[in-house]
Amino acid sequence: ALKLVTIGGGSSYTPELIEGFIKRQDELPIKEIWLVDIPAGEEKLNIVGRMAQRMVKKAGLDWTVHLTLDRREALKDADFVSTQFRVGLLNARIKDERIPASYGMIGQETNGAGGIFKAFRTIPVILDIVKDMKELCPNAWLVNFTNPSGMITEAISTYGQWDRVIGLCNVPVNAMIDEPPLIGKTTEQLTYKFAGIDHFHWHKVWDETGKNVTMDILDKIEADEGDGGLPKNIFDVPFYRAQLDNIQMIPCGYHRYYYREEEMLDHAIEEYNGVGTRAQQVKRLEHELFELYKDPNLAVKPPQLAERGGAHYSDAACEAIASLHADKKTHMVVSTVNHGAIPDLPEDHVVEVSAQIGAAGAIPMAFGALAPAERGWLQLMKNMELVICEAGVTGNYGLALQAFTMNPLVRSGHTAKRILDELLIAHQDYLPQF
Ligand code: NAD
Ligand code: G6P
Ligand code: MN
Ligand code: MN
């Protein structure tokens, strides 16, 4: 019988996760689910945790759902540990977005200066979790969802020296759900191959006859017949078709920040001056969701949750757990050690690729070399991740400045240094390493 632990259990996404476990009740012999949070999240944990308990009860299952602030008690003898925490909660994200925007730069949850600082805040906590796991549940799998998911998975692997980890994101899941109907196919009929790093990958698609249908899907997206599963948090600026014709792959939604930086920045500044940044909008949505979760009669995931960017999150998290446990050998797109799947990137560092998920973990599929344009971007972005991770572990200021300089969304110069200094002060309570 399985003991599952979720760190950051007070997240508004928890009902989505519980729904995913309920769907897979035949594959997962669950006994206990432990939802872990910290004092700052205790109220949220209690509200959403009771909602989770009602969902399990309504499904007629005898699983015990524990709500706790004691991470070590939860981790003892765990089989699977998933992470969905946000160090500093949404108030910290507001700073990640607003401080760069106030200087005319993009600050986003996983991109630009904001993404760098989300990594800096999260790395000390995740390494502490890994330390606890080595002692309390050395055979458990760590399923990381905490953003920036790829960089956090890199830190777990490289600095935590923990290889039973899989990093996840819902973006590839959304693409594989929303694209097939655009060309009159089902997901099962198509073969997908992804490669890159988290929030910076491309993919190619073939149909059941072996025909490459990548550009057919792009035709439909260009004709506005669908968005291919673009998450709700990303402003939909179209890519330039001439550029896509050259790439011959479908970029992920986040490529917009790099291929159409000007328009994405204009939009971010407009929101900053108007409705508020994404974090401010999410805060309102979260408030609405928690009001719903308080209803003692509510025991199903409310539709409003689909307004969050992480929709379909449970499909990734719960399917990964079911595949690892039941050796399902499912095709999933995950952050895992490269092992040569992308020859343009180092073998022993984390990439986000199509992989087979089974009892042996993630076995990445070979993708092959990229053309110079994509290779150049990817090598810059991956090496920037490595710089961010080392700075996040060591607290080295010069290295943090290097990360800012490498980041394409941060214009280098005195303003960048000022943004760095301001973020260091704004987040000092969560940056013990600096
Ligand atoms: P949230 O602000 O609701 O935070 C979730 C919970 O984490 C809160 O209840 C908070 O108290 C708790 N927490 C904070 N620090 C903690 C710690 N040290 N230990 C344990 N719990 C702690 O966040 P959210 O909006 O639900 O998002 C959760 C996380 O999932 C974020 O990191 C977010 O970026 C990530 N996410 C990832 C994807 C993806 O594609 N990988 C998609 C959506 C969200
Ligand atoms: C997207 C991404 C996440 C991202 C999140 C933001 O789908 O995959 O990694 O950070 O959703 O969603 P939010 O609703 O919090 O802005
Ligand atoms: Mn993601
Ligand atoms: Mn730069």
Coordinates of C-alpha atoms and ligand atoms in Angstrom, one line a residue:
A1 CA 0.0 0.0 0.0
L2 CA 1.3 3.4 -1.0
K3 CA 2.1 6.4 1.1
L4 CA 2.0 9.6 -1.0
V5 CA 3.3 12.9 0.2
T6 CA 2.6 16.3 -1.4
I7 CA 4.7 19.3 -0.2
G8 CA 2.8 22.5 -0.7
G9 CA -0.5 20.7 0.0
G10 CA -2.2 24.1 0.6
S11 CA -2.0 24.9 -3.1
S12 CA -5.3 25.6 -4.9
Y13 CA -4.2 22.8 -7.4
T14 CA -4.6 20.1 -4.7
P15 CA -8.2 19.1 -5.8
E16 CA -6.8 18.6 -9.3
L17 CA -4.2 16.2 -7.9
I18 CA -6.7 14.3 -5.8
E19 CA -9.0 14.0 -8.8
G20 CA -6.1 12.4 -10.7
F21 CA -5.4 9.9 -8.0
I22 CA -9.1 9.0 -7.8
K23 CA -9.2 8.5 -11.5
R24 CA -6.3 6.0 -11.2
Q25 CA -7.6 4.2 -8.1
D26 CA -7.3 0.8 -9.9
E27 CA -3.6 1.4 -10.7
L28 CA -2.6 2.9 -7.4
P29 CA -3.0 1.0 -4.1
I30 CA -3.1 4.1 -2.0
K31 CA -3.3 3.9 1.7
E32 CA -2.3 7.4 2.9
I33 CA -2.0 10.9 1.3
W34 CA 0.0 13.4 3.4
L35 CA -0.5 17.1 2.5
V36 CA 2.3 19.1 3.9
D37 CA 2.5 22.9 4.4
I38 CA 4.1 25.5 6.6
P39 CA 2.6 27.8 9.2
A40 CA 2.1 30.6 6.6
G41 CA 0.0 28.2 4.5
E42 CA -1.9 26.5 7.4
E43 CA -5.2 28.2 6.7
K44 CA -5.1 27.3 3.0
L45 CA -4.0 23.7 3.9
N46 CA -7.0 23.3 6.2
I47 CA -9.5 24.6 3.7
V48 CA -8.2 22.7 0.6
G49 CA -7.3 19.7 2.7
R50 CA -10.8 19.3 4.0
M51 CA -12.0 19.6 0.4
A52 CA -9.6 16.8 -0.6
Q53 CA -10.9 14.6 2.3
R54 CA -14.5 15.2 1.0
M55 CA -13.5 14.2 -2.5
V56 CA -11.9 10.9 -1.4
K57 CA -15.0 10.2 0.8
K58 CA -17.4 10.9 -2.0
A59 CA -15.4 8.5 -4.3
G60 CA -16.0 5.8 -1.6
L61 CA -12.3 5.3 -1.0
D62 CA -10.8 4.4 2.3
W63 CA -7.6 6.5 1.9
T64 CA -6.6 8.7 4.8
V65 CA -5.8 12.2 3.9
H66 CA -3.5 13.7 6.6
L67 CA -3.0 17.5 6.8
T68 CA 0.3 18.4 8.5
L69 CA 3.0 21.0 9.1
D70 CA 5.4 18.3 10.1
R71 CA 7.3 17.5 6.9
R72 CA 9.6 14.9 8.5
E73 CA 6.7 12.9 9.9
A74 CA 5.1 13.0 6.5
L75 CA 8.2 11.9 4.7
K76 CA 8.9 8.9 6.9
D77 CA 8.6 5.7 4.7
A78 CA 7.0 7.6 1.9
D79 CA 6.8 6.0 -1.6
F80 CA 6.2 9.1 -3.7
V81 CA 6.8 12.7 -2.8
S82 CA 5.4 15.4 -5.1
T83 CA 6.3 19.0 -4.7
Q84 CA 4.0 22.0 -5.5
F85 CA 5.2 24.7 -3.1
R86 CA 5.8 28.3 -3.6
V87 CA 8.4 29.9 -1.3
G88 CA 7.1 33.3 -0.2
L89 CA 3.6 32.5 -1.7
L90 CA 2.0 34.8 -4.3
N91 CA 3.3 37.9 -2.6
A92 CA 6.8 36.9 -3.6
R93 CA 5.7 36.3 -7.1
I94 CA 4.2 39.7 -7.2
K95 CA 7.6 41.2 -6.5
D96 CA 9.3 38.9 -9.1
E97 CA 6.9 40.4 -11.7
R98 CA 6.6 44.0 -10.5
I99 CA 10.2 44.9 -9.8
P100 CA 11.5 44.1 -13.3
A101 CA 8.4 45.6 -14.9
S102 CA 8.9 48.8 -13.0
Y103 CA 12.2 49.1 -14.8
G104 CA 10.7 48.1 -18.2
M105 CA 11.7 44.5 -18.2
I106 CA 9.8 41.2 -18.2
G107 CA 9.6 39.5 -14.9
Q108 CA 7.7 36.3 -15.1
E109 CA 7.2 33.3 -12.9
T110 CA 9.8 31.2 -14.7
N111 CA 11.4 33.7 -17.2
G112 CA 13.5 36.8 -16.9
A113 CA 14.6 38.1 -13.5
G114 CA 11.5 36.8 -11.8
G115 CA 12.2 33.2 -12.8
I116 CA 15.8 33.5 -11.6
F117 CA 14.7 34.7 -8.2
K118 CA 12.0 32.0 -7.9
A119 CA 14.9 29.5 -8.4
F120 CA 17.0 31.3 -5.8
R121 CA 14.3 31.1 -3.2
T122 CA 13.4 27.5 -4.0
I123 CA 16.8 25.9 -4.2
P124 CA 17.7 26.0 -0.5
V125 CA 14.2 24.5 0.4
I126 CA 14.3 21.7 -2.2
L127 CA 17.9 20.7 -1.1
D128 CA 16.7 20.5 2.4
I129 CA 13.8 18.3 1.3
V130 CA 16.2 16.0 -0.5
K131 CA 18.4 15.8 2.7
D132 CA 15.3 14.7 4.6
M133 CA 14.4 12.1 1.9
K134 CA 17.8 10.6 2.0
E135 CA 17.3 9.9 5.7
L136 CA 13.6 9.2 5.9
C137 CA 12.5 7.6 2.6
P138 CA 15.6 6.8 0.6
N139 CA 13.7 4.6 -1.9
A140 CA 11.0 7.2 -2.7
W141 CA 10.5 8.9 -6.0
L142 CA 10.5 12.7 -6.0
V143 CA 8.0 14.1 -8.6
N144 CA 8.8 17.8 -8.9
F145 CA 6.3 20.3 -10.1
T146 CA 7.7 23.4 -8.3
N147 CA 8.8 26.1 -10.7
P148 CA 11.1 26.8 -12.4
S149 CA 10.6 23.1 -12.7
G150 CA 13.5 22.3 -15.0
M151 CA 16.0 24.3 -12.9
I152 CA 14.7 22.8 -9.6
T153 CA 15.1 19.3 -11.1
E154 CA 18.6 20.2 -12.2
A155 CA 19.4 21.3 -8.6
I156 CA 18.0 18.1 -7.1
S157 CA 20.0 16.0 -9.5
T158 CA 23.3 17.9 -9.5
Y159 CA 23.5 19.4 -6.1
G160 CA 21.2 17.1 -4.2
Q161 CA 22.8 14.1 -5.8
W162 CA 19.4 12.4 -6.0
D163 CA 18.5 10.5 -9.1
R164 CA 15.1 9.2 -8.2
V165 CA 13.5 12.4 -9.5
I166 CA 11.2 13.4 -12.4
G167 CA 10.5 17.0 -13.2
L168 CA 7.1 17.9 -14.7
C169 CA 5.2 20.6 -16.5
N170 CA 1.7 20.6 -18.0
V171 CA 2.7 22.4 -21.2
P172 CA 3.5 19.3 -23.2
V173 CA 0.4 17.6 -21.8
N174 CA -1.8 20.4 -23.0
A175 CA -0.2 20.3 -26.5
M176 CA -0.9 16.6 -26.8
I177 CA -4.5 17.1 -25.8
D178 CA -5.4 20.1 -27.8
E179 CA -3.4 19.6 -31.1
P180 CA -4.7 16.2 -32.4
P181 CA -8.3 17.4 -32.9
L182 CA -7.1 20.3 -35.0
I183 CA -6.1 17.8 -37.7
G184 CA -8.9 15.4 -37.0
K185 CA -6.8 12.9 -35.1
T186 CA -6.8 11.4 -31.6
T187 CA -3.7 11.6 -29.3
E188 CA -3.3 7.8 -29.7
Q189 CA -3.0 8.1 -33.4
L190 CA -0.1 10.6 -33.3
T191 CA 3.5 10.1 -32.3
Y192 CA 5.1 13.0 -30.4
K193 CA 8.7 13.9 -29.9
F194 CA 9.8 16.8 -27.6
A195 CA 13.2 18.1 -26.9
G196 CA 14.7 21.1 -25.1
I197 CA 14.5 22.3 -21.5
D198 CA 11.5 23.1 -19.3
H199 CA 9.5 26.0 -20.9
F200 CA 12.0 26.1 -23.8
H201 CA 11.4 23.0 -25.9
W202 CA 10.1 22.3 -29.4
H203 CA 8.2 19.3 -30.7
K204 CA 7.5 17.3 -33.9
V205 CA 4.5 15.2 -34.7
W206 CA 3.8 12.2 -37.0
D207 CA 0.5 10.5 -37.8
E208 CA -0.2 6.8 -37.9
T209 CA 1.0 6.5 -41.5
G210 CA 4.4 8.0 -40.6
K211 CA 3.7 11.3 -42.2
N212 CA 5.2 14.3 -40.5
V213 CA 2.1 16.5 -39.6
T214 CA 4.0 19.1 -37.6
M215 CA 3.3 21.9 -40.1
D216 CA -0.3 20.8 -40.6
I217 CA -0.9 21.5 -36.9
L218 CA 0.8 24.9 -37.2
D219 CA -1.4 25.7 -40.3
K220 CA -4.5 25.2 -38.1
I221 CA -3.1 27.3 -35.2
E222 CA -2.2 30.0 -37.7
A223 CA -5.8 29.9 -39.1
D224 CA -7.0 30.5 -35.6
E225 CA -8.8 27.2 -35.3
G226 CA -7.2 26.6 -31.9
D227 CA -4.2 27.6 -29.8
G228 CA -2.7 24.1 -29.4
G229 CA -3.1 24.2 -25.6
L230 CA -1.5 27.5 -24.8
P231 CA -1.7 27.9 -21.0
K232 CA -4.0 30.7 -19.7
N233 CA -1.1 32.6 -18.2
I234 CA 0.6 33.3 -21.6
F235 CA -0.5 36.2 -23.8
D236 CA -1.2 34.9 -27.3
V237 CA 1.1 36.7 -29.7
P238 CA 1.4 34.7 -32.9
F239 CA 4.8 33.4 -34.0
Y240 CA 6.1 34.6 -37.3
R241 CA 5.3 32.0 -39.9
A242 CA 8.5 32.5 -41.9
Q243 CA 10.4 31.6 -38.7
L244 CA 8.3 28.5 -38.0
D245 CA 8.8 27.4 -41.6
N246 CA 12.5 27.5 -40.9
I247 CA 12.4 25.8 -37.6
Q248 CA 10.1 23.0 -38.8
M249 CA 9.1 22.2 -35.2
I250 CA 6.3 23.6 -32.9
P251 CA 7.8 25.9 -30.3
C252 CA 6.3 25.8 -26.8
G253 CA 4.1 28.6 -25.6
Y254 CA 7.0 30.2 -23.6
H255 CA 9.1 30.8 -26.8
R256 CA 7.0 33.8 -27.3
Y257 CA 8.9 35.6 -24.6
Y258 CA 12.0 35.2 -26.7
Y259 CA 10.7 35.2 -30.3
R260 CA 8.4 38.1 -29.7
E261 CA 10.0 39.8 -26.7
E262 CA 8.9 43.3 -27.7
E263 CA 5.2 42.4 -27.8
M264 CA 5.3 40.3 -24.6
L265 CA 7.0 43.2 -22.8
D266 CA 4.4 45.7 -24.1
H267 CA 1.7 43.4 -22.8
A268 CA 3.4 42.9 -19.5
I269 CA 3.7 46.7 -19.0
E270 CA 0.1 47.2 -19.9
E271 CA -1.0 44.7 -17.3
Y272 CA 1.4 46.2 -14.7
N273 CA -0.3 49.6 -15.3
G274 CA -3.8 48.2 -15.5
V275 CA -5.3 45.0 -14.2
G276 CA -2.1 44.0 -12.4
T277 CA 0.5 41.4 -13.1
R278 CA -0.4 37.8 -13.6
A279 CA 0.4 37.1 -9.9
Q280 CA -2.1 39.9 -8.9
Q281 CA -4.7 38.4 -11.1
V282 CA -4.0 34.9 -9.8
K283 CA -4.4 36.2 -6.2
R284 CA -7.9 37.3 -7.0
L285 CA -8.7 33.9 -8.6
E286 CA -7.2 32.1 -5.7
H287 CA -9.4 34.0 -3.3
E288 CA -12.4 33.0 -5.3
L289 CA -11.3 29.3 -5.4
F290 CA -10.7 29.2 -1.6
E291 CA -14.2 30.7 -1.0
L292 CA -15.6 27.8 -3.0
Y293 CA -13.4 25.2 -1.2
K294 CA -14.9 26.4 2.1
D295 CA -18.3 25.1 1.1
P296 CA -18.8 21.9 3.1
N297 CA -21.0 20.5 0.3
L298 CA -18.4 20.9 -2.5
A299 CA -16.6 17.7 -3.3
V300 CA -15.7 18.1 -7.0
K301 CA -13.0 20.3 -8.6
P302 CA -14.6 23.6 -9.5
P303 CA -14.4 24.7 -13.2
Q304 CA -12.7 28.0 -12.1
L305 CA -9.5 26.1 -11.5
A306 CA -9.2 25.7 -15.3
E307 CA -8.4 29.5 -15.4
R308 CA -5.0 28.7 -13.8
G309 CA -2.1 28.1 -16.1
G310 CA -1.5 24.7 -14.5
A311 CA -4.7 23.1 -15.9
H312 CA -4.1 19.3 -16.5
Y313 CA -1.3 19.3 -14.0
S314 CA -2.7 16.1 -12.4
D315 CA -2.6 14.3 -15.7
A316 CA 1.2 14.8 -15.6
A317 CA 1.8 14.2 -11.9
C318 CA -0.6 11.3 -11.3
E319 CA 0.3 9.6 -14.6
A320 CA 4.0 9.8 -13.7
I321 CA 3.4 8.2 -10.3
A322 CA 1.2 5.5 -11.8
S323 CA 3.8 4.8 -14.5
L324 CA 6.6 4.6 -12.0
H325 CA 4.7 2.4 -9.7
A326 CA 3.0 0.0 -12.2
D327 CA 5.9 0.0 -14.7
K328 CA 3.5 1.3 -17.3
K329 CA 6.3 2.5 -19.7
T330 CA 4.1 5.4 -20.8
H331 CA 5.4 8.1 -23.1
M332 CA 5.7 11.3 -21.1
V333 CA 7.6 14.5 -21.5
V334 CA 9.7 15.0 -18.4
S335 CA 12.7 16.8 -17.0
T336 CA 15.4 14.1 -16.6
V337 CA 19.1 13.6 -17.1
N338 CA 19.9 14.0 -20.8
H339 CA 22.1 10.8 -21.3
G340 CA 22.8 11.9 -24.9
A341 CA 19.1 12.3 -26.0
I342 CA 20.0 15.9 -27.1
P343 CA 23.6 15.6 -28.3
D344 CA 23.9 19.4 -28.3
L345 CA 23.6 19.6 -24.5
P346 CA 25.8 18.0 -21.7
E347 CA 25.0 14.3 -21.1
D348 CA 24.9 14.6 -17.3
H349 CA 22.5 17.5 -16.9
V350 CA 18.7 17.8 -17.0
V351 CA 16.7 18.4 -20.2
E352 CA 13.0 18.2 -20.9
V353 CA 12.4 15.4 -23.4
S354 CA 10.1 12.6 -24.5
A355 CA 10.8 9.6 -22.3
Q356 CA 9.5 6.2 -21.4
I357 CA 8.4 6.2 -17.7
G358 CA 8.4 2.9 -15.9
A359 CA 9.8 1.3 -12.8
A360 CA 13.4 2.1 -13.9
G361 CA 12.4 5.8 -14.0
A362 CA 12.6 8.0 -17.1
I363 CA 14.4 6.6 -20.2
P364 CA 14.9 9.6 -22.5
M365 CA 14.3 9.1 -26.2
A366 CA 17.0 10.2 -28.6
F367 CA 16.0 13.4 -30.4
G368 CA 19.1 14.2 -32.4
A369 CA 21.1 17.3 -33.1
L370 CA 19.4 20.7 -33.7
A371 CA 20.0 23.3 -36.4
P372 CA 22.3 26.2 -35.5
A373 CA 19.5 28.7 -34.5
E374 CA 17.8 26.3 -32.1
R375 CA 21.1 24.9 -30.9
G376 CA 22.4 28.3 -30.1
W377 CA 19.3 29.3 -28.1
L378 CA 19.1 26.0 -26.3
Q379 CA 22.8 26.0 -25.3
L380 CA 22.5 29.6 -24.0
M381 CA 19.4 28.8 -22.0
K382 CA 20.7 25.5 -20.5
N383 CA 24.0 27.1 -19.6
M384 CA 22.1 30.0 -18.0
E385 CA 20.2 27.4 -15.9
L386 CA 23.5 25.9 -14.7
V387 CA 24.7 29.4 -13.7
I388 CA 21.4 30.1 -11.9
C389 CA 21.6 26.8 -10.0
E390 CA 25.2 27.3 -8.9
A391 CA 24.4 30.9 -7.8
G392 CA 21.3 29.6 -6.0
V393 CA 23.4 27.1 -4.1
T394 CA 26.5 29.2 -3.4
G395 CA 24.9 32.7 -3.1
N396 CA 27.7 34.1 -5.2
Y397 CA 26.7 37.6 -6.2
G398 CA 29.0 37.7 -9.2
L399 CA 27.4 34.5 -10.5
A400 CA 23.9 36.0 -10.0
L401 CA 25.0 39.0 -12.1
Q402 CA 26.3 36.5 -14.7
A403 CA 22.9 34.8 -14.8
F404 CA 21.1 38.2 -15.3
T405 CA 23.6 39.1 -18.1
M406 CA 23.0 35.8 -19.9
N407 CA 19.2 36.0 -19.6
P408 CA 17.9 37.3 -22.9
L409 CA 15.0 39.1 -21.2
V410 CA 17.3 41.1 -18.9
R411 CA 19.0 44.0 -20.7
S412 CA 22.5 44.2 -19.2
G413 CA 23.8 47.4 -17.6
H414 CA 23.2 49.5 -14.5
T415 CA 19.4 48.9 -14.6
A416 CA 19.9 45.1 -14.5
K417 CA 22.2 45.5 -11.5
R418 CA 19.7 47.7 -9.8
I419 CA 16.9 45.1 -10.4
L420 CA 19.2 42.4 -9.0
D421 CA 20.0 44.4 -5.9
E422 CA 16.4 45.3 -5.3
L423 CA 15.2 41.7 -5.7
L424 CA 17.9 40.6 -3.2
I425 CA 16.5 43.0 -0.7
A426 CA 12.9 42.3 -1.4
H427 CA 13.3 38.6 -1.0
Q428 CA 16.0 38.6 1.7
D429 CA 13.9 36.5 4.2
Y430 CA 13.9 33.6 1.7
L431 CA 17.5 33.9 0.5
P432 CA 19.7 32.4 3.3
Q433 CA 22.5 31.7 0.8
F434 CA 23.1 35.3 -0.2
Ligands
NAD1 P1 0.8 28.6 -3.8 O1 1.3 30.0 -3.7 O2 -0.6 28.3 -3.5 O3 1.8 27.7 -2.9 C1 1.4 26.4 -2.6 C2 1.7 26.1 -1.1 O4 3.1 26.0 -0.9 C3 1.2 27.2 -0.2 O5 0.1 26.7 0.6 C4 2.4 27.5 0.6 O6 2.1 27.8 2.0 C5 3.3 26.3 0.5 N1 4.7 26.5 0.8 C6 5.5 27.6 0.7 N2 6.7 27.3 1.2 C7 6.7 26.0 1.6 C8 7.7 25.2 2.1 N3 8.9 25.6 2.4 N4 7.3 23.9 2.5 C9 6.1 23.5 2.2 N5 5.1 24.2 1.7 C10 5.4 25.5 1.4 O7 1.3 28.1 -5.2 P2 0.5 27.5 -6.5 O8 0.1 28.7 -7.3 O9 -0.4 26.5 -6.1 O10 1.7 26.9 -7.2 C11 2.5 25.9 -6.6 C12 3.8 25.6 -7.3 O11 3.5 24.8 -8.5 C13 4.6 26.8 -7.7 O12 5.9 26.6 -7.5 C14 4.2 26.9 -9.2 O13 5.2 27.6 -9.9 C15 4.2 25.5 -9.5 N6 3.5 25.2 -10.8 C16 4.1 24.5 -11.7 C17 3.6 24.2 -12.9 C18 4.4 23.4 -13.9 O14 4.1 23.4 -15.1 N7 5.5 22.8 -13.5 C19 2.3 24.7 -13.2 C20 1.6 25.4 -12.3 C21 2.2 25.7 -11.0
G6P2 C1 1.7 27.2 -16.9 C2 3.1 26.5 -16.7 C3 3.5 26.7 -15.3 C4 3.3 28.2 -15.0 C5 1.8 28.3 -14.6 C6 1.4 29.6 -14.3 O1 0.9 26.3 -17.5 O2 3.3 25.3 -17.2 O3 4.8 26.2 -15.1 O4 4.1 28.7 -14.1 O5 1.1 27.6 -15.6 O6 0.0 29.6 -14.0 P1 -0.7 30.8 -13.2 O7 -2.1 30.5 -13.3 O8 -0.2 30.6 -11.8 O9 -0.3 32.1 -13.8
MN3 MN 5.3 24.6 -16.6
MN4 MN 20.8 39.8 -20.5

